[in-house]
Tab-separated table of C-alpha atoms and ligand atoms in Angstrom:
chain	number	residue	atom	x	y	z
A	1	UNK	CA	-4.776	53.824	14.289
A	2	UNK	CA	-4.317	50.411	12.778
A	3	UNK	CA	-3.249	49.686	9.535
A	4	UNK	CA	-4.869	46.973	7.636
A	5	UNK	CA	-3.094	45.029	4.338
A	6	UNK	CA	-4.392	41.505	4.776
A	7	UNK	CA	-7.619	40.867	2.608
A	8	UNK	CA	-9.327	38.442	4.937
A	9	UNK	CA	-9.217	41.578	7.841
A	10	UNK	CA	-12.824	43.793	8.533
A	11	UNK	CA	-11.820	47.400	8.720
A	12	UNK	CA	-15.185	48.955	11.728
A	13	UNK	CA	-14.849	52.562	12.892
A	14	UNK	CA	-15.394	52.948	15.973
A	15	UNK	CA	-18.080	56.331	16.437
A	16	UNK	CA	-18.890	58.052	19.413
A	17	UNK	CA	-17.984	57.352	22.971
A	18	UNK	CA	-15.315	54.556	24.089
A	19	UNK	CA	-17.087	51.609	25.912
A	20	UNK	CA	-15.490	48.205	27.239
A	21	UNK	CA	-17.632	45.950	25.885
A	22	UNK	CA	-16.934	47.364	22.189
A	23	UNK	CA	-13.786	48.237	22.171
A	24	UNK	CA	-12.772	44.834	23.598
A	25	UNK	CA	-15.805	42.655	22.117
A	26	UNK	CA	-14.338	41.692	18.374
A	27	UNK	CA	-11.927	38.879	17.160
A	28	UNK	CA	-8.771	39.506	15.667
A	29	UNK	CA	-9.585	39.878	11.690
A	30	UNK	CA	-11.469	43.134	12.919
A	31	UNK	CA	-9.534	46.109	12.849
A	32	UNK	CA	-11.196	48.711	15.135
A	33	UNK	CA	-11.093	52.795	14.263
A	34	UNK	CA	-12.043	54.342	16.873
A	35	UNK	CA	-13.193	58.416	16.762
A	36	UNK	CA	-15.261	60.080	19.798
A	37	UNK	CA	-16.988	62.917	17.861
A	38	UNK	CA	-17.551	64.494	14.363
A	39	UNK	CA	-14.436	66.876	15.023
A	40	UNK	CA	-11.951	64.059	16.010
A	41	UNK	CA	-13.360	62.075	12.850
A	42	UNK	CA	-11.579	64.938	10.770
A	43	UNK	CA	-8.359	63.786	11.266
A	44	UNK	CA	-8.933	60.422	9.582
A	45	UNK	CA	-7.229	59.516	6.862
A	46	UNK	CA	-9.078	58.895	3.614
A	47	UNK	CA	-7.186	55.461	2.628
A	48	UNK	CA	-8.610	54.121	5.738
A	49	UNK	CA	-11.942	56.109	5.338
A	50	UNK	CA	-12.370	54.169	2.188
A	51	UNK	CA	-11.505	50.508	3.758
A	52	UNK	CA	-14.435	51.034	6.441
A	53	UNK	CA	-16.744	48.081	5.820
A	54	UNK	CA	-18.788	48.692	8.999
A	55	UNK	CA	-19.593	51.294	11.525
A	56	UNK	CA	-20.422	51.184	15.626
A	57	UNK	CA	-22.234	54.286	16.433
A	58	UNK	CA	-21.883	54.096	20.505
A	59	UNK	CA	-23.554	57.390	21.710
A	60	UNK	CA	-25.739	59.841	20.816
A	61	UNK	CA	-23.509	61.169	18.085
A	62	UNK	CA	-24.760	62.614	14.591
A	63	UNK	CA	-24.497	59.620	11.846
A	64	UNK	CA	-26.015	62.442	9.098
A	65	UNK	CA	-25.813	61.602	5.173
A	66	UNK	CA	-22.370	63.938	5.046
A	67	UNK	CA	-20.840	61.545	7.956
A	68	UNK	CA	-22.060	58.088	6.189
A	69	UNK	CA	-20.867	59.386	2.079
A	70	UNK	CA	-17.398	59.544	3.169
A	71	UNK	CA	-17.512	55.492	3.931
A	72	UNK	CA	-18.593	54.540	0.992
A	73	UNK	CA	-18.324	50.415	1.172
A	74	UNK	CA	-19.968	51.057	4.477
A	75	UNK	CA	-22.195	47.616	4.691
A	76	UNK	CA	-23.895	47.981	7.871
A	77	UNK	CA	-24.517	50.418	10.778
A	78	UNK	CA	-24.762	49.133	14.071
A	79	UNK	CA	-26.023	51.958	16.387
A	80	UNK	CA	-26.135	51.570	20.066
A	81	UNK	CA	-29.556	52.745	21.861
A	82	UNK	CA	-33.125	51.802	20.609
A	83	UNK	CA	-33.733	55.178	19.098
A	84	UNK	CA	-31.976	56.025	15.862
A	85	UNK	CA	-33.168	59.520	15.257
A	86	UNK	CA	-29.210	60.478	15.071
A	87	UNK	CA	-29.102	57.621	11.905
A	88	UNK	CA	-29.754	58.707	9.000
A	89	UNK	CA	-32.230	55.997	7.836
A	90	UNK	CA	-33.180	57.567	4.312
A	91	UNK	CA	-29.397	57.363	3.301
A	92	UNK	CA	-28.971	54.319	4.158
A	93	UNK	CA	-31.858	52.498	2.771
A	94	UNK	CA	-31.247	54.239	-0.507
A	95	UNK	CA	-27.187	53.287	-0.375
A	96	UNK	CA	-27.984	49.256	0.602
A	97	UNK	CA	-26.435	49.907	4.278
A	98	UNK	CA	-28.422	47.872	7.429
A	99	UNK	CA	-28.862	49.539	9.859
A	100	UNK	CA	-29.068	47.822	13.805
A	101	UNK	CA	-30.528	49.480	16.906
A	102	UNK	CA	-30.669	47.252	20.189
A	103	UNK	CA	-34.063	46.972	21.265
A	104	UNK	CA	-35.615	45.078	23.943
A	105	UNK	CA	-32.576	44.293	25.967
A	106	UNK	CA	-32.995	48.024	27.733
A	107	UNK	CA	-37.308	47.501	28.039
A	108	UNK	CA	-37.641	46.876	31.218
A	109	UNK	CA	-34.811	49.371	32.491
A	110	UNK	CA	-36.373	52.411	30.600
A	111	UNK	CA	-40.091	51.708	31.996
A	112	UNK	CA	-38.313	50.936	35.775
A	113	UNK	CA	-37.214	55.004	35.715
A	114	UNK	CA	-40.534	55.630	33.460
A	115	UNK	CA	-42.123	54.410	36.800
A	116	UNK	CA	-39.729	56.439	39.131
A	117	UNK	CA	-39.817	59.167	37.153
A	118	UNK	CA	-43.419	59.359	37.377
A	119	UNK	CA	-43.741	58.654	41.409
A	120	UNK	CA	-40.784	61.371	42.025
A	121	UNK	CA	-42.751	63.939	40.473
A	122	UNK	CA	-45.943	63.235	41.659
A	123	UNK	CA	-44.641	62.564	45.129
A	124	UNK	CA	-42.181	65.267	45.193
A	125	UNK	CA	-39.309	63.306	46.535
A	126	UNK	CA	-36.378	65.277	45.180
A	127	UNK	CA	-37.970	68.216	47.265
A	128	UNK	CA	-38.749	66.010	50.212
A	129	UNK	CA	-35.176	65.070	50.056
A	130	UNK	CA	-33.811	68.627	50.095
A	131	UNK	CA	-36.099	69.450	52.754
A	132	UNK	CA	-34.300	66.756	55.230
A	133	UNK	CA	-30.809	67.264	54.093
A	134	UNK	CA	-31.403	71.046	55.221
A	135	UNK	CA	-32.304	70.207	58.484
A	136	UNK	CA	-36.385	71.357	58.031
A	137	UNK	CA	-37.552	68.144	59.618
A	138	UNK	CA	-36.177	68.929	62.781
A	139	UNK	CA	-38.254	71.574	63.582
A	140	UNK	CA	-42.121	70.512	60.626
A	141	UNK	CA	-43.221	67.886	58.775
A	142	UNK	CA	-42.650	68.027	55.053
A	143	UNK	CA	-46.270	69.102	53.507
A	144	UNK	CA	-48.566	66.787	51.757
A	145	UNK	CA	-47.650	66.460	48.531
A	146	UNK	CA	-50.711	67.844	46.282
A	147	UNK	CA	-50.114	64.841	44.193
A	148	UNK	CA	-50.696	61.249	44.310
A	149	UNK	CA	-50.852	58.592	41.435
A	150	UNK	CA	-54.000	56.953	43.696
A	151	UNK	CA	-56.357	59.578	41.756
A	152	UNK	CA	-54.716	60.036	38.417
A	153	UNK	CA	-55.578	58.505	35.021
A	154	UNK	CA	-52.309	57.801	32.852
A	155	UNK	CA	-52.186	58.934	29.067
A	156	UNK	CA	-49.339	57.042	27.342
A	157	UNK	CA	-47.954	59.112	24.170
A	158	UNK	CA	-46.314	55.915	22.499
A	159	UNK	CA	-47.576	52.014	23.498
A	160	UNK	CA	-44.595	49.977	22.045
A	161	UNK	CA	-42.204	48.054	23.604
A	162	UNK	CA	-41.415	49.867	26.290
A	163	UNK	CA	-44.908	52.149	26.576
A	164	UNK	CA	-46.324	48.378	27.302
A	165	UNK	CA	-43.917	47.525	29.993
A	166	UNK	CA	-44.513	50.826	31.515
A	167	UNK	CA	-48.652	50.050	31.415
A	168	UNK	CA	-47.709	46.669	32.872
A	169	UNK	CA	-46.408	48.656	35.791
A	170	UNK	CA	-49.224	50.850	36.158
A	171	UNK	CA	-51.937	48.033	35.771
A	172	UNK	CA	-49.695	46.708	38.822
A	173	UNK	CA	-50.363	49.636	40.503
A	174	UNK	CA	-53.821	49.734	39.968
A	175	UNK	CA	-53.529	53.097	37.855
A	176	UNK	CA	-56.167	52.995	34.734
A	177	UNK	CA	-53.795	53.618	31.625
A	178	UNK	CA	-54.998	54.741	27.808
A	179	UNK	CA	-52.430	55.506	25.409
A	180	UNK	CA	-51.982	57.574	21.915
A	181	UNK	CA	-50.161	56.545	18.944
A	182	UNK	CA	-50.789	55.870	14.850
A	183	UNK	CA	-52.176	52.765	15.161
A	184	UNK	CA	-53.528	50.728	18.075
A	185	UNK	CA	-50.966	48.382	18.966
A	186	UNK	CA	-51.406	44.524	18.416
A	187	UNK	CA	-52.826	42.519	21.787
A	188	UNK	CA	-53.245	45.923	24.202
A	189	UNK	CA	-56.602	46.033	25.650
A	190	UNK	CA	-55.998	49.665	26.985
A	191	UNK	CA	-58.392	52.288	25.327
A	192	UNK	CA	-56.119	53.775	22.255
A	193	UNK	CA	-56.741	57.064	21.188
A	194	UNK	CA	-56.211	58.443	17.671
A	195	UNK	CA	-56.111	61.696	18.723
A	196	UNK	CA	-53.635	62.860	21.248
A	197	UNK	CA	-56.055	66.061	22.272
A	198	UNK	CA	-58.852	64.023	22.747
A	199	UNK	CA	-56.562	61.767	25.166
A	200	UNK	CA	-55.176	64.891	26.904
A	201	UNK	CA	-58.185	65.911	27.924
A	202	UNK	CA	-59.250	62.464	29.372
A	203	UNK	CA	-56.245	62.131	31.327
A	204	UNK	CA	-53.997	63.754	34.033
A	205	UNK	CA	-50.830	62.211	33.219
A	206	UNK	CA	-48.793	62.136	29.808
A	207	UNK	CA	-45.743	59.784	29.512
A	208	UNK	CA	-44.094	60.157	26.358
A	209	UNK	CA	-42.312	57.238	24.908
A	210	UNK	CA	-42.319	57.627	21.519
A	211	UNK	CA	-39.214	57.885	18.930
A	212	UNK	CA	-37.916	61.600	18.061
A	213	UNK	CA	-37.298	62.655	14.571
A	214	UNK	CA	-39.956	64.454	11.787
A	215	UNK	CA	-42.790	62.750	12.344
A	216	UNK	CA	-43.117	63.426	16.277
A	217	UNK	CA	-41.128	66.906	16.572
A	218	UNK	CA	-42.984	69.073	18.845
A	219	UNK	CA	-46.195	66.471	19.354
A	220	UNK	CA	-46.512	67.134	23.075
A	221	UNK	CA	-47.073	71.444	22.293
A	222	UNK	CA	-48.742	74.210	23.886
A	223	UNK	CA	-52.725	73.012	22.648
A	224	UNK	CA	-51.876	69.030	24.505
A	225	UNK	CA	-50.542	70.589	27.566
A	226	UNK	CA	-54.102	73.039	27.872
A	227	UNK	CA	-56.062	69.633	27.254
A	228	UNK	CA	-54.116	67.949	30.171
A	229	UNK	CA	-54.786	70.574	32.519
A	230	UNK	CA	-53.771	72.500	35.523
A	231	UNK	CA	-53.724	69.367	37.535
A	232	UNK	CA	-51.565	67.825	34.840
A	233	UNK	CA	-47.780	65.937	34.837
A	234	UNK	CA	-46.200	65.463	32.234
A	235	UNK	CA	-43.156	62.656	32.026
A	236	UNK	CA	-40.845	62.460	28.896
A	237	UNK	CA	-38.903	59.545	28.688
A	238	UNK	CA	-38.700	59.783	24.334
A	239	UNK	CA	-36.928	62.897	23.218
A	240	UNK	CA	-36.287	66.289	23.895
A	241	UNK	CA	-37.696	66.571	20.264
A	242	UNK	CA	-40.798	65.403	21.581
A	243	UNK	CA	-42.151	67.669	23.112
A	244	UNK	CA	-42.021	71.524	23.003
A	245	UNK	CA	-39.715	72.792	25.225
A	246	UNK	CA	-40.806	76.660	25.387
A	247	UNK	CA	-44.227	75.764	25.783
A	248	UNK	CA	-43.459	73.402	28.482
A	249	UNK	CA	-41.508	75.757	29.973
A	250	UNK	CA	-44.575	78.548	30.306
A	251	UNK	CA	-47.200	75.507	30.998
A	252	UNK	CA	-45.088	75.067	34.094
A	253	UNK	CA	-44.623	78.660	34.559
A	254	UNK	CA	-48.051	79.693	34.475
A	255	UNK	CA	-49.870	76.604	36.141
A	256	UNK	CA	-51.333	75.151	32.763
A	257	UNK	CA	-49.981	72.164	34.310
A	258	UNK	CA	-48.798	71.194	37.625
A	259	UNK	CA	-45.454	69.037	37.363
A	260	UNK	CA	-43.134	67.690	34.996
A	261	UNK	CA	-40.414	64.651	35.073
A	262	UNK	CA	-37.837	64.877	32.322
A	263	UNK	CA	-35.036	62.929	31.343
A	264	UNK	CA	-34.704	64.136	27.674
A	265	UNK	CA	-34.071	67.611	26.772
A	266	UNK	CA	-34.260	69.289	23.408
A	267	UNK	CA	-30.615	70.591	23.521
A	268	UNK	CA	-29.027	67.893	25.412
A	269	UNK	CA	-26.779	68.310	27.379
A	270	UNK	CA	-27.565	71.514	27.330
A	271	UNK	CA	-31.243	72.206	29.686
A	272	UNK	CA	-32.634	76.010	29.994
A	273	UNK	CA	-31.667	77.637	33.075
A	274	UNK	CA	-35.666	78.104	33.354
A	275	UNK	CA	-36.276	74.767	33.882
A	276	UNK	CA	-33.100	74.194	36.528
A	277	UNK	CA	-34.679	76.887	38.870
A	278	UNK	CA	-38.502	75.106	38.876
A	279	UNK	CA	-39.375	73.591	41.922
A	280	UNK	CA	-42.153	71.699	40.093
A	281	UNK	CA	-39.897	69.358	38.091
A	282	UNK	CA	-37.689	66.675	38.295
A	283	UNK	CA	-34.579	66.562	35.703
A	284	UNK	CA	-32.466	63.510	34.943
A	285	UNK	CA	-29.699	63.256	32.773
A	286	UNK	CA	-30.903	60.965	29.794
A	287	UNK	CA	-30.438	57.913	32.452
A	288	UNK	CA	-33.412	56.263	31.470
A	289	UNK	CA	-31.174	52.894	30.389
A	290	UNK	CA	-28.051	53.804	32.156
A	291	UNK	CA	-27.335	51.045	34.656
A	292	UNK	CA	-24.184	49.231	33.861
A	293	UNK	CA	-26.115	46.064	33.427
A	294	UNK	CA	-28.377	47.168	30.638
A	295	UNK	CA	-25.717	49.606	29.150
A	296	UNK	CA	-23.409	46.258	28.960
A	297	UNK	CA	-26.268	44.222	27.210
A	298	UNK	CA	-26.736	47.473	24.712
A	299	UNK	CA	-23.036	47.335	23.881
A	300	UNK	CA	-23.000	43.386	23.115
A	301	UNK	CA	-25.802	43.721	21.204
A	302	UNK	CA	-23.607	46.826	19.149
A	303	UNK	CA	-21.019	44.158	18.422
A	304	UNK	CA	-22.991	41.077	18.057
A	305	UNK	CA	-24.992	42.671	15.278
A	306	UNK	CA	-21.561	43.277	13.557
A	307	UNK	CA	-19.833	40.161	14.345
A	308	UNK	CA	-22.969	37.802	13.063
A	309	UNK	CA	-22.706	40.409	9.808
A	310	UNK	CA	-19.304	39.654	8.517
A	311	UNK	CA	-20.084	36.161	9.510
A	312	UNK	CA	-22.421	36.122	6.571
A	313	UNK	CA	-24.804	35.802	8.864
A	314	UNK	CA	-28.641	38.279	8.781
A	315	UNK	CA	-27.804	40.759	11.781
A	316	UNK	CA	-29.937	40.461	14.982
A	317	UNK	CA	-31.732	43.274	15.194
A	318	UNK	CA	-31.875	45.497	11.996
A	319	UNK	CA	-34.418	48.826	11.601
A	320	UNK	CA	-37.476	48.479	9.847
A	321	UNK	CA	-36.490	51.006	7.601
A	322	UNK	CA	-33.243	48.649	5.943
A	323	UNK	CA	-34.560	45.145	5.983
A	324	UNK	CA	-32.272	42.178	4.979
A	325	UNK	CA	-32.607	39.912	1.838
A	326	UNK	CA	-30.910	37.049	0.965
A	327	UNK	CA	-28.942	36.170	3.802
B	1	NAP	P1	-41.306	50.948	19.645
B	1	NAP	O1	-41.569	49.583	20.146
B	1	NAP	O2	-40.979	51.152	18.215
B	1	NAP	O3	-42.563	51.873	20.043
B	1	NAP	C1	-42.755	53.151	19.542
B	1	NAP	C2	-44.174	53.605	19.856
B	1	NAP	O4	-44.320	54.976	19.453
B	1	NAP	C3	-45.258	52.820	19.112
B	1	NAP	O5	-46.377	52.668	19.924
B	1	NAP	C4	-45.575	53.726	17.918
B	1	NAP	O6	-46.877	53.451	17.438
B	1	NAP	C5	-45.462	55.094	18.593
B	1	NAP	N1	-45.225	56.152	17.624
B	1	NAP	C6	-44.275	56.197	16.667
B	1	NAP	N2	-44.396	57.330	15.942
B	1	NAP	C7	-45.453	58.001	16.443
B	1	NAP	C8	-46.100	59.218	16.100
B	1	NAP	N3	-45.663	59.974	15.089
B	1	NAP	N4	-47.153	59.620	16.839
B	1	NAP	C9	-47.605	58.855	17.871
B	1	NAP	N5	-47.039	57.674	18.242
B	1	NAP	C10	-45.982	57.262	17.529
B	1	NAP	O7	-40.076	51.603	20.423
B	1	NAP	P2	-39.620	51.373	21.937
B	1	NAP	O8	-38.633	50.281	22.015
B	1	NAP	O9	-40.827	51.321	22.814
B	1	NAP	O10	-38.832	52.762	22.168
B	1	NAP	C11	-39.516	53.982	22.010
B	1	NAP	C12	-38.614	55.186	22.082
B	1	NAP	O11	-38.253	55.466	23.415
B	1	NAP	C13	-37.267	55.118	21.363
B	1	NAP	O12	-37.391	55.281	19.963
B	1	NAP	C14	-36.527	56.270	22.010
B	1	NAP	O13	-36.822	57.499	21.355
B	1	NAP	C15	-37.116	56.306	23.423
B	1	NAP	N6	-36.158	55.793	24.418
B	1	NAP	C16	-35.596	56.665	25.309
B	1	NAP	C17	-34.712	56.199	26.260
B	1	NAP	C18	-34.067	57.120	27.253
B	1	NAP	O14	-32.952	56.884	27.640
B	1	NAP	N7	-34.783	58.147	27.711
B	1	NAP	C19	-34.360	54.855	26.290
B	1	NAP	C20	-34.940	53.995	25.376
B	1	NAP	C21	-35.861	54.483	24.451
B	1	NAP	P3	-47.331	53.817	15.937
B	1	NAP	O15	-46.206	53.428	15.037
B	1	NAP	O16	-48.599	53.047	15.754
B	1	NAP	O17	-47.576	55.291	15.927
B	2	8YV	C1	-29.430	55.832	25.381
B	2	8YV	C2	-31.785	55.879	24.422
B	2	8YV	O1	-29.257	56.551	26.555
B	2	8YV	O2	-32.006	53.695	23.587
B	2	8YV	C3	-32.300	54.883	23.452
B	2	8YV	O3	-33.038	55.280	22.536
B	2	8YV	O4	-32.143	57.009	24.413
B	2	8YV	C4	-30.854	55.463	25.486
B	2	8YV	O5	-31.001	54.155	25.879
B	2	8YV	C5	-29.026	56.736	24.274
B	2	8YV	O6	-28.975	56.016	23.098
B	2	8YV	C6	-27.720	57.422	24.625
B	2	8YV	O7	-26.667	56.974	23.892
């Protein structure tokens, strides 16, 4: 760990897992902390817990009120990943500390594995590519799949940034799209439902693409996946939080709905054991923006967001929840 005794030095910790770009992405007057998880952070000494002026969250790791209170001239938060459901938003708005996600530069990434999430499922090509690798081709044809996106009617459970690029990729495809969320969203002509039910029931397909947290926990539940129906898929590209697990879990089970593509879990990275024995779902392991291209972008954007901060500077992309004044 770095010690820091010049004035003119910025004293960042480092949270959550180590990454090129940010470890190696900051001039010299920063002085990087760097801690992997909430149980390493416990060995950090409190003179240097109290010079922290900024924090990079760079995974998926808890930034709770208990973690932020023990930085207190914390300025800014700059979290890696679009979602900040891990951030605690409330604490920081009501402690004057900006908080940055990195939007937009992982868009098109997430709705390219939306999209091949969706035509795995449907298609069945995980199975399809079992079946070869075992030698069943040899000897019969791998069965029609049951599925097809040429006959299905998309229900989007989100229709922001990256629900739009997905519809863009479905309009492509000459799949009819509608989508659910609070409010229609500004220049989509797709049919917006204010009621996800209602949209369930008009649809075959659900891909969820919403943010997790309170006001979403458990949308997708045992009532939405009835109204989709036994010919129903169901894709979750948002959160585990989403949707509700257990009932998704006996939907599948029972043939409430046919198929489901997932690459969030509830309890990641832990997934039930009923899910990893299903035949009728495809699992991925929270890859939706996980090519090094797009990961790389997300990790500038991390340090960028700091670096234009302590240049006085407003930060590039802060949450609507901490706006900047003055700067
Ligand atoms: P965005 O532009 O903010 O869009 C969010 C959409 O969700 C909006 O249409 C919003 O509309 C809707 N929404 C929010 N709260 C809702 C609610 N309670 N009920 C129904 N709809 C609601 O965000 P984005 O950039 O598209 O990203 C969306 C989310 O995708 C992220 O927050 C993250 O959770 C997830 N994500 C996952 C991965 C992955 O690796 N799997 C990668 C990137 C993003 P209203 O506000 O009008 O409701
Ligand atoms: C990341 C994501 O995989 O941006 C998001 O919201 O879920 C992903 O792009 C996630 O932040 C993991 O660190």
């Amino acid at each position: 760990m770095a010690a820091n005794a010049a004035q003119d030095k910025v004293d960042v910790l480092i949270y959550g897992p180590s990454k090129p770009v940010i470890d190696g992405g900051f001039p010299a007057n920063f002085v990087l902390h760097k801690f992997e998880n909430q149980r390493d952070l416990g060995r950090l000494a409190s003179d240097v817990a109290a010079r922290i002026r900024g924090i990079a969250v760079t995974g998926l790791v808890q930034a709770d009120a208990a973690m932020l209170a023990r930085f207190p001239k914390t300025e800014i938060v700059s979290s890696f990943g679009v979602g900040y459901d891990h951030i605690d938003s409330k604490y920081a708005a009501g402690h004057n500390i900006v908080v940055t996600n990195t939007p937009d530069v992982l868009t098109e990434e997430v709705a390219d594995t939306a999209l091949g999430l969706l035509i795995a499922t449907v298609r069945e090509f995980i199975k399809a590519d079992r079946y070869l690798r075992a030698g069943h081709w040899t000897t019969q044809s791998f069965p029609l799949s049951p599925g097809s996106l040429r006959d299905r009617k998309v229900g989007m459970v989100g229709m922001g940034r990256i629900g739009q690029a997905i519809a863009r990729r479905l309009d492509a495809s000459l799949v009819p799209v509608v989508y659910h969320s609070r409010n229609p969203a500004e220049g989509v002509s797709h049919k917006h439902y204010p009621n996800l039910i209602e949209m369930a029931k008009d649809v075959d397909t659900l891909i969820a693409i919403t943010p997790g947290g309170p006001s979403t926990l458990k949308l997708i539940n045992a009532d939405v996946l009835k109204a989709l129906g036994p010919r129903g898929v169901l894709i979750n590209v948002a959160r585990g939080s989403v949707v509700d697990e257990e009932a998704l879990i006996a939907a599948l089970k029972d043939g409430t709905i046919m198929a489901a593509g997932l690459d969030v879990f509830a309890n990641e990275p832990q997934v039930p054991d009923a899910l990893k024995v299903m035949q009728n779902v495809v699992l991925l392991p929270h890859i939706a923006s996980a090519s090094v291209t797009t990961r790389n972008a997300m990790d500038q954007l991390v340090v960028d967001n700091l670096k234009e901060w302590f240049a006085g500077k407003p930060p590039i992309t802060p949450i609507p929840e901490t706006p900047v004044k003055g700067r």
